[in-house]
Short mmCIF file of C-alpha atoms and ligand atoms in Angstrom, two decimals:
data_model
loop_
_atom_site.label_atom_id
_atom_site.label_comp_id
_atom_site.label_asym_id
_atom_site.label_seq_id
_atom_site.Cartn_x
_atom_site.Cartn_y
_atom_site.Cartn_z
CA UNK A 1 0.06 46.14 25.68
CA UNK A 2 -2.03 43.29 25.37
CA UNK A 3 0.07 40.51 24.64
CA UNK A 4 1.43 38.35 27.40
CA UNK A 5 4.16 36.25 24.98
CA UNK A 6 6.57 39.16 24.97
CA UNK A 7 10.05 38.19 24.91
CA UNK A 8 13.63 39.98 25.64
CA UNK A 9 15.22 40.44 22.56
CA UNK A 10 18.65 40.06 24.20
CA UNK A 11 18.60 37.03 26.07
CA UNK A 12 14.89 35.53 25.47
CA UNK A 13 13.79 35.83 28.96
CA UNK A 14 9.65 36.60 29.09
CA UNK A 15 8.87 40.05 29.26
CA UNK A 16 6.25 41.14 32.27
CA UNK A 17 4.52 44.61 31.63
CA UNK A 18 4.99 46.61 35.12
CA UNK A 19 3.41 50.09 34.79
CA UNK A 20 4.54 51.32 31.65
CA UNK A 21 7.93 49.39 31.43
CA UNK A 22 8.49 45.56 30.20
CA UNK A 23 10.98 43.71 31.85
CA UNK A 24 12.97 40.40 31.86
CA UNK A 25 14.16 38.57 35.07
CA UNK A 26 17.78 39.63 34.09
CA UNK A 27 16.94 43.55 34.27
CA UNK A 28 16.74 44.01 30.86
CA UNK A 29 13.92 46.64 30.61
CA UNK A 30 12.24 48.51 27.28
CA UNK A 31 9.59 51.62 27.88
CA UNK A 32 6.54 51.75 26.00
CA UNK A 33 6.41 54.71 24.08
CA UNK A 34 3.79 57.28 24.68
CA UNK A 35 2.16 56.31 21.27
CA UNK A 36 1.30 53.12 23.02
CA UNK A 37 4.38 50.77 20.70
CA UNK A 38 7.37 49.10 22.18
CA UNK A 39 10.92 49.08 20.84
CA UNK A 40 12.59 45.67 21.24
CA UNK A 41 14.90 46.04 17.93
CA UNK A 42 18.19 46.86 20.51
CA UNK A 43 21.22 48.22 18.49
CA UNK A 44 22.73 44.59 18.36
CA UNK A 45 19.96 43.17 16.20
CA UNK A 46 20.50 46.31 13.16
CA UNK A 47 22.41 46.13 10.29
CA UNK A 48 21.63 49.81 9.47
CA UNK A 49 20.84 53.14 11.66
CA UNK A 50 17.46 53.33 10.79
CA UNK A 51 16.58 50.00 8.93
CA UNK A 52 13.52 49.18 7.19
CA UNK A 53 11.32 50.92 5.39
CA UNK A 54 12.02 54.97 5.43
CA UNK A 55 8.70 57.64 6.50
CA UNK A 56 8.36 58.49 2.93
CA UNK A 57 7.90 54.96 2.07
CA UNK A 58 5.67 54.59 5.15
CA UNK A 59 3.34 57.66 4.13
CA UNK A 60 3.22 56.48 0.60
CA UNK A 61 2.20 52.99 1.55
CA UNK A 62 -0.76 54.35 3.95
CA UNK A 63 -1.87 56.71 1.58
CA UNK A 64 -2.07 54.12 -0.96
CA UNK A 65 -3.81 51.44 1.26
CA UNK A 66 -6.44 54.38 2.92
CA UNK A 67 -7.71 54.37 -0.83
CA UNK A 68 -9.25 50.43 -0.64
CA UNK A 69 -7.99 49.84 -3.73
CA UNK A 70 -6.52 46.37 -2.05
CA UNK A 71 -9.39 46.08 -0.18
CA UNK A 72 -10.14 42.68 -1.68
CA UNK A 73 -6.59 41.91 -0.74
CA UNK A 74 -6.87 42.44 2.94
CA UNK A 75 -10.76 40.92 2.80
CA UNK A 76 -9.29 37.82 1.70
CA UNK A 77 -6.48 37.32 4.08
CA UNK A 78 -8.98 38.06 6.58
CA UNK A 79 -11.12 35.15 5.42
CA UNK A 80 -8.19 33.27 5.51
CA UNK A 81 -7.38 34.23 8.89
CA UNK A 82 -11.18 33.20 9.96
CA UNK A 83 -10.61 29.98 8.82
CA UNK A 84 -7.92 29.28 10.92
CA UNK A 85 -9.22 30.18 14.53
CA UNK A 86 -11.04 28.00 16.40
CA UNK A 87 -14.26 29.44 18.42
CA UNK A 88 -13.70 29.73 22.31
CA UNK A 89 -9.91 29.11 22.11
CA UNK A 90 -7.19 31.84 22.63
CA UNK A 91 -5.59 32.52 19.37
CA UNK A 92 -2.44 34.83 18.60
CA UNK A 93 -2.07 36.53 15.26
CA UNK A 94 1.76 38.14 13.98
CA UNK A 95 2.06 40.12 11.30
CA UNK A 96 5.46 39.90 10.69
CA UNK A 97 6.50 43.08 8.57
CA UNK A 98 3.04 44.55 9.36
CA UNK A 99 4.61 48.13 7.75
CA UNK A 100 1.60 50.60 8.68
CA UNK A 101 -0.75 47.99 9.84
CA UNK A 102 -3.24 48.24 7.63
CA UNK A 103 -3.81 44.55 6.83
CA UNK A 104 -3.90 43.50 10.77
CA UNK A 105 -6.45 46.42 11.66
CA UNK A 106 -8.53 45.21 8.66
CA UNK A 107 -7.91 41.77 10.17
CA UNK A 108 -9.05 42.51 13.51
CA UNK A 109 -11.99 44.86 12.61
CA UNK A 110 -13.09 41.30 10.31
CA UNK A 111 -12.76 39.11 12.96
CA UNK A 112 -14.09 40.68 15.88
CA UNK A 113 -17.41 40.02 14.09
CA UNK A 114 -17.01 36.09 13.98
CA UNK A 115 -14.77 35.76 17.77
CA UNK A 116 -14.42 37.40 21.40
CA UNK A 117 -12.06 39.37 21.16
CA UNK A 118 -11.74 38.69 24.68
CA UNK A 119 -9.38 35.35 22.73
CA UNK A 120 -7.77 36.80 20.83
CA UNK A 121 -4.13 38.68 20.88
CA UNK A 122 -2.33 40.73 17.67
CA UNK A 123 0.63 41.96 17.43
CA UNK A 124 2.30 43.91 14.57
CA UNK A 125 5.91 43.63 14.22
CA UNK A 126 8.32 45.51 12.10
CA UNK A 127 11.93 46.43 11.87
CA UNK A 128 10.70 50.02 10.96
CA UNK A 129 10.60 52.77 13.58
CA UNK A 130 8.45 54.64 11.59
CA UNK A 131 5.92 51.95 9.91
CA UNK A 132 5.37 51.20 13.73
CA UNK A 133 4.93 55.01 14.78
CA UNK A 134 2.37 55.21 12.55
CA UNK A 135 0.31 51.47 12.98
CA UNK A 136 0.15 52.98 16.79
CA UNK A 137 -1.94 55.56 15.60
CA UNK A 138 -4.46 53.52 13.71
CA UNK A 139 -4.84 50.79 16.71
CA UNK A 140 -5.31 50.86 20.11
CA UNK A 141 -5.98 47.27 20.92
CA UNK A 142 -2.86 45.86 18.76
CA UNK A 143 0.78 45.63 20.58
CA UNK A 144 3.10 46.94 18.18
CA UNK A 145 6.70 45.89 18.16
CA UNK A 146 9.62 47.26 17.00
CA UNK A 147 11.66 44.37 16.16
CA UNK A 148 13.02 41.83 13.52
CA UNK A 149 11.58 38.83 12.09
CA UNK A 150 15.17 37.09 12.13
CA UNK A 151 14.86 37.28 16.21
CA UNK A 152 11.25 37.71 16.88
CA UNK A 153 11.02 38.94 20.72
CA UNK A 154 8.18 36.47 21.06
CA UNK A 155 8.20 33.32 23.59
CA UNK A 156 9.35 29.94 21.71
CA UNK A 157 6.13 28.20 20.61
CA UNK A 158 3.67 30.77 21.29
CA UNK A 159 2.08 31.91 18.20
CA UNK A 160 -0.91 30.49 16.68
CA UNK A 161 -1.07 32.02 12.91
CA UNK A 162 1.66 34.48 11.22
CA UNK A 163 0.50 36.72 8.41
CA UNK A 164 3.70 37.94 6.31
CA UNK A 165 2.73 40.20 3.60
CA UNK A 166 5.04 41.58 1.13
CA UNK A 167 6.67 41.35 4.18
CA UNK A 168 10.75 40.04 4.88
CA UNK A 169 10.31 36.57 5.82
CA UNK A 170 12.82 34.52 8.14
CA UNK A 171 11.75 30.91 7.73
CA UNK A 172 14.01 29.90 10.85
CA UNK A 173 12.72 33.16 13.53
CA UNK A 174 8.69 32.38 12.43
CA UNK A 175 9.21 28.70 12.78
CA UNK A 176 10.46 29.07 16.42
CA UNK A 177 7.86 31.59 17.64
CA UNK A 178 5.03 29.22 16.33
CA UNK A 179 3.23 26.32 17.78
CA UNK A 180 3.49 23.00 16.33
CA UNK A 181 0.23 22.74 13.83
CA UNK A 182 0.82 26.31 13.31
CA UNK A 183 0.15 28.17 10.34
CA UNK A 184 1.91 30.94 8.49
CA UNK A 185 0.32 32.90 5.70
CA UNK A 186 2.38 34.33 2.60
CA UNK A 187 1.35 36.67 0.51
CA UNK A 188 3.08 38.00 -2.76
CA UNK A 189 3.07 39.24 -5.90
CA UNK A 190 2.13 36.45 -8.89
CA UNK A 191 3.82 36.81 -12.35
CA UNK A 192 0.93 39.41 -13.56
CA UNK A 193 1.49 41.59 -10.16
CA UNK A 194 0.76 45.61 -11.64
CA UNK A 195 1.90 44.39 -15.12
CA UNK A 196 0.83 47.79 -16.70
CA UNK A 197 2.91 49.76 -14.09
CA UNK A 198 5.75 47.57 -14.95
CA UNK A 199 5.45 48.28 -18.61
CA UNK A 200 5.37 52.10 -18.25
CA UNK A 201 8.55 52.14 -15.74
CA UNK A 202 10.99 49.52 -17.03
CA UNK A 203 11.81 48.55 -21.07
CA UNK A 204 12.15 45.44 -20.93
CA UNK A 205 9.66 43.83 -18.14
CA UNK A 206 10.70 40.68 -16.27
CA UNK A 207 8.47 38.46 -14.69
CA UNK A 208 9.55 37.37 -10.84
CA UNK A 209 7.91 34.00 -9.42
CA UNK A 210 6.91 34.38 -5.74
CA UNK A 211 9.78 33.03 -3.19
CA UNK A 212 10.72 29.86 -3.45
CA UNK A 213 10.24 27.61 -0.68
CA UNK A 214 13.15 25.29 -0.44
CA UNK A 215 13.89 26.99 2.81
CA UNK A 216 10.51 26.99 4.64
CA UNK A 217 10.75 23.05 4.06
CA UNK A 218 14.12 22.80 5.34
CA UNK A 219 13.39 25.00 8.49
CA UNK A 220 10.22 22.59 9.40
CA UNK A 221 7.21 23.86 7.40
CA UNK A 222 5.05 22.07 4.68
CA UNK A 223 2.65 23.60 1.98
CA UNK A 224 -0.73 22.92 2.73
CA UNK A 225 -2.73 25.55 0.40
CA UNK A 226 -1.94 27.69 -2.30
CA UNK A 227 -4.61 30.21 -3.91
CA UNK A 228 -4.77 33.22 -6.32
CA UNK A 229 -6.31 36.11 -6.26
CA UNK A 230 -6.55 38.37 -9.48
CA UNK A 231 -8.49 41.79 -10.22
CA UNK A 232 -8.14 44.49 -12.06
CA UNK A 233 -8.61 48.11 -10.46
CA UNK A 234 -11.02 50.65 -10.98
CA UNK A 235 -9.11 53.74 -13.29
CA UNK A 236 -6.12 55.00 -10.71
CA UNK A 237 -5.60 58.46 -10.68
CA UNK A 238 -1.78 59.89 -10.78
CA UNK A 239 -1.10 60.83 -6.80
CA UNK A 240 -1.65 56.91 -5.97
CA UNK A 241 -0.08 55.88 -8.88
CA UNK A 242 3.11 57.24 -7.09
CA UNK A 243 2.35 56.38 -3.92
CA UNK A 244 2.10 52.53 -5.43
CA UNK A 245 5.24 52.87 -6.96
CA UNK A 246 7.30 54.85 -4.13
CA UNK A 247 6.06 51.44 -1.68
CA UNK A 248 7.23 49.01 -4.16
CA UNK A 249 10.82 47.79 -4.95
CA UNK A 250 10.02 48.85 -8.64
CA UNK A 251 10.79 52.57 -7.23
CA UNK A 252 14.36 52.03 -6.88
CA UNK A 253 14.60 49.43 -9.71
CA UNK A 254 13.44 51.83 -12.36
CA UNK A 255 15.49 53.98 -14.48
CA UNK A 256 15.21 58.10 -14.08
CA UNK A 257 13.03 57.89 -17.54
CA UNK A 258 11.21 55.23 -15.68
CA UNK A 259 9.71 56.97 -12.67
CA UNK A 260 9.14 60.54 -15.33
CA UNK A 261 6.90 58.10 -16.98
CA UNK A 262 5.25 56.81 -14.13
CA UNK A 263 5.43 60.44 -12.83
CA UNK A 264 3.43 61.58 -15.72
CA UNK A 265 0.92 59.08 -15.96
CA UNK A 266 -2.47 60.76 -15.93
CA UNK A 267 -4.65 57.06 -14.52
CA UNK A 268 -3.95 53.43 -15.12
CA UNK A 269 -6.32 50.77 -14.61
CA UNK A 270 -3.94 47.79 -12.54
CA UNK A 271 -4.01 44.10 -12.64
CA UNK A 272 -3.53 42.77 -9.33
CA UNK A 273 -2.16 38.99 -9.09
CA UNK A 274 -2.09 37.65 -5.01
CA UNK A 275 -0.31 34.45 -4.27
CA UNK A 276 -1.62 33.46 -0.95
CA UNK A 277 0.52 30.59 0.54
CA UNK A 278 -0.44 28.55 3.98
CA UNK A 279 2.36 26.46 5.09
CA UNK A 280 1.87 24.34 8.37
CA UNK A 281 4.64 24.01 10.93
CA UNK A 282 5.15 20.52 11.52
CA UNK A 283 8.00 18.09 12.48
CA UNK A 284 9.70 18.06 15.34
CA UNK A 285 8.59 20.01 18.52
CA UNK A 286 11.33 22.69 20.03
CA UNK A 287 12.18 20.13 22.02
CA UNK A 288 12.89 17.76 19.41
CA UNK A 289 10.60 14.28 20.53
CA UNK A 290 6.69 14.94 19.37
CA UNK A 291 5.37 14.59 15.87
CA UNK A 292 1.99 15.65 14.48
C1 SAM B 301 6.87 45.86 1.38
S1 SAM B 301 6.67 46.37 3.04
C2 SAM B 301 5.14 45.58 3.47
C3 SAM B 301 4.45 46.17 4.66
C4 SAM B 301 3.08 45.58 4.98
N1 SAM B 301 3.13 44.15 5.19
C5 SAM B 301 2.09 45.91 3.89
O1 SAM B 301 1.95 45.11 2.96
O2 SAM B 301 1.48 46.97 3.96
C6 SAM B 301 7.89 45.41 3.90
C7 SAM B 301 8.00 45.74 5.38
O3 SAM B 301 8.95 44.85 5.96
C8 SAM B 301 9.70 45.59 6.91
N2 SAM B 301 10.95 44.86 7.16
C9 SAM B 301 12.09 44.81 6.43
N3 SAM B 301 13.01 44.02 7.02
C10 SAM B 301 12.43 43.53 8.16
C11 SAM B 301 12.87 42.66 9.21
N4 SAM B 301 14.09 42.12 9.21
N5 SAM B 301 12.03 42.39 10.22
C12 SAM B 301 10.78 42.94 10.26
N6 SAM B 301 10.31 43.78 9.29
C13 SAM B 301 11.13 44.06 8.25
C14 SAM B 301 9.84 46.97 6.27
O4 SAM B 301 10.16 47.97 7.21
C15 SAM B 301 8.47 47.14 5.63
O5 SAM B 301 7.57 47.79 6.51
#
């Protein structure tokens, strides 16, 4: 576990990495699992037995991404990602709801191009056992947390850049993990988001705005860029047509004659529509005195 940031998710103490066991100075102490992840989601911090996304979901979703049909998608958070990191200065990336990791490997198989990796430190977090399970198996150099972006387990101030991608954001938990100058990436579905997919599962098809921000502000962040980025996909055949739609709310939002549809769709070709937000954290320091 390369990250030295690690916090105890019960009383915030740091975590130090003896053998294979982290532990605060209060005793509290979490084993890494063989498949080289960390649970620090402790039963307190659920609201269900197994919460976040199920291993069907998980399979579906890293099926679906193994295809590079988003590709461009992770390419240009990556970019983004570039643009942020200064050369010869130690930098640490959180994807927070990282699901199967496929947009942090991308990430850090990008970036290890343009840096040392020597300065830099990822870490995946998600409230899913088994999103985690699996991002273990397709990185070896990433520390994977189990854990929840309300209560990151990460030291106060510590983080550099979050990336948070169809992910569950918590304005107030990435704001406290995150330097002050930091910046945290958002990226969701625009209006046109898989518009055809949309037409074949639901009747009537609503368009949804990306989250509003009202609470980032409020919590201490500002907007500093906003771009877009639209394709359409080469022909898709059935299998990931399903595997799109089992990873995507519109699976449980669609009527039974909804998903037959989708079930029986032989290829669609898909717009995709990205809204890439940067917001800044700025304002007050933890400790309430500096401003930038
Ligand atoms: C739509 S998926 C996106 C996964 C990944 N970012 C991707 O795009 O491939 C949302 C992820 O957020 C996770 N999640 C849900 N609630 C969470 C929480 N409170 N803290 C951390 N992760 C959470 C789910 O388990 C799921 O993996």
């Amino acid at each position: 576990m390369k990250a030295n940031n690690l916090a105890c998710p019960i009383d915030g103490q740091p975590l130090a990495l003896e053998q294979r066991q982290l532990s605060c100075a209060q005793g509290h102490s979490f084993d890494l699992a063989r498949q080289g992840y960390v649970n620090l989601l402790p039963v307190q911090h659920k609201r269900s037995k197994n919460p976040g996304d199920s291993k069907e979901m998980v399979m579906a979703r890293q099926r679906f991404l193994n295809t590079g049909l988003y590709a461009p998608v992770a390419q240009c958070l990556s970019e983004m990602l570039r643009t942020n990191i200064g050369p010869g200065r130690e930098h640490c990336v959180l994807d927070a709801g990282c699901g199967e990791g496929y947009y942090l490997d991308y990430a850090l198989h990008y970036l290890e191009e343009h840096f040392d990796l020597a300065d830099l430190s990822f870490i995946g977090l998600d409230i899913s056992k088994e999103a985690i399970f699996e991002a273990a198996k397709r990185n070896k150099i990433i520390s994977w947390l189990v854990g929840t972006n309300r209560q990151p387990p990460i030291i106060a101030g510590s983080v550099d850049t979050i990336v948070c991608v169809f992910g569950f954001h918590s304005f107030q938990g990435f704001h406290k993990i995150m330097r002050l100058g930091g910046k945290l990436i958002l990226v969701e579905p625009g209006l046109d988001h898989l518009q055809e997919l949309r037409e074949v599962t639901y009747s009537e098809v609503k368009k949804s705005a990306p989250t509003n921000l009202d609470e980032a502000f409020a919590a201490g962040f500002t907007l500093i860029e906003e771009k877009v980025l639209r394709f359409k996909t080469e022909s898709i055949k059935n299998q990931p047509l399903n595997d799109l739609l089992m990873m995507t709310p519109h699976f449980f939002r669609a009527s039974k004659e909804g998903k037959m549809a989708a079930a029986n769709l032989n290829e669609l070709v898909l717009t995709v529509d990205m809204v890439f937000r940067t917001l800044e954290k700025t304002g007050l320091t933890d400790e309430g005195v500096e401003k930038i």
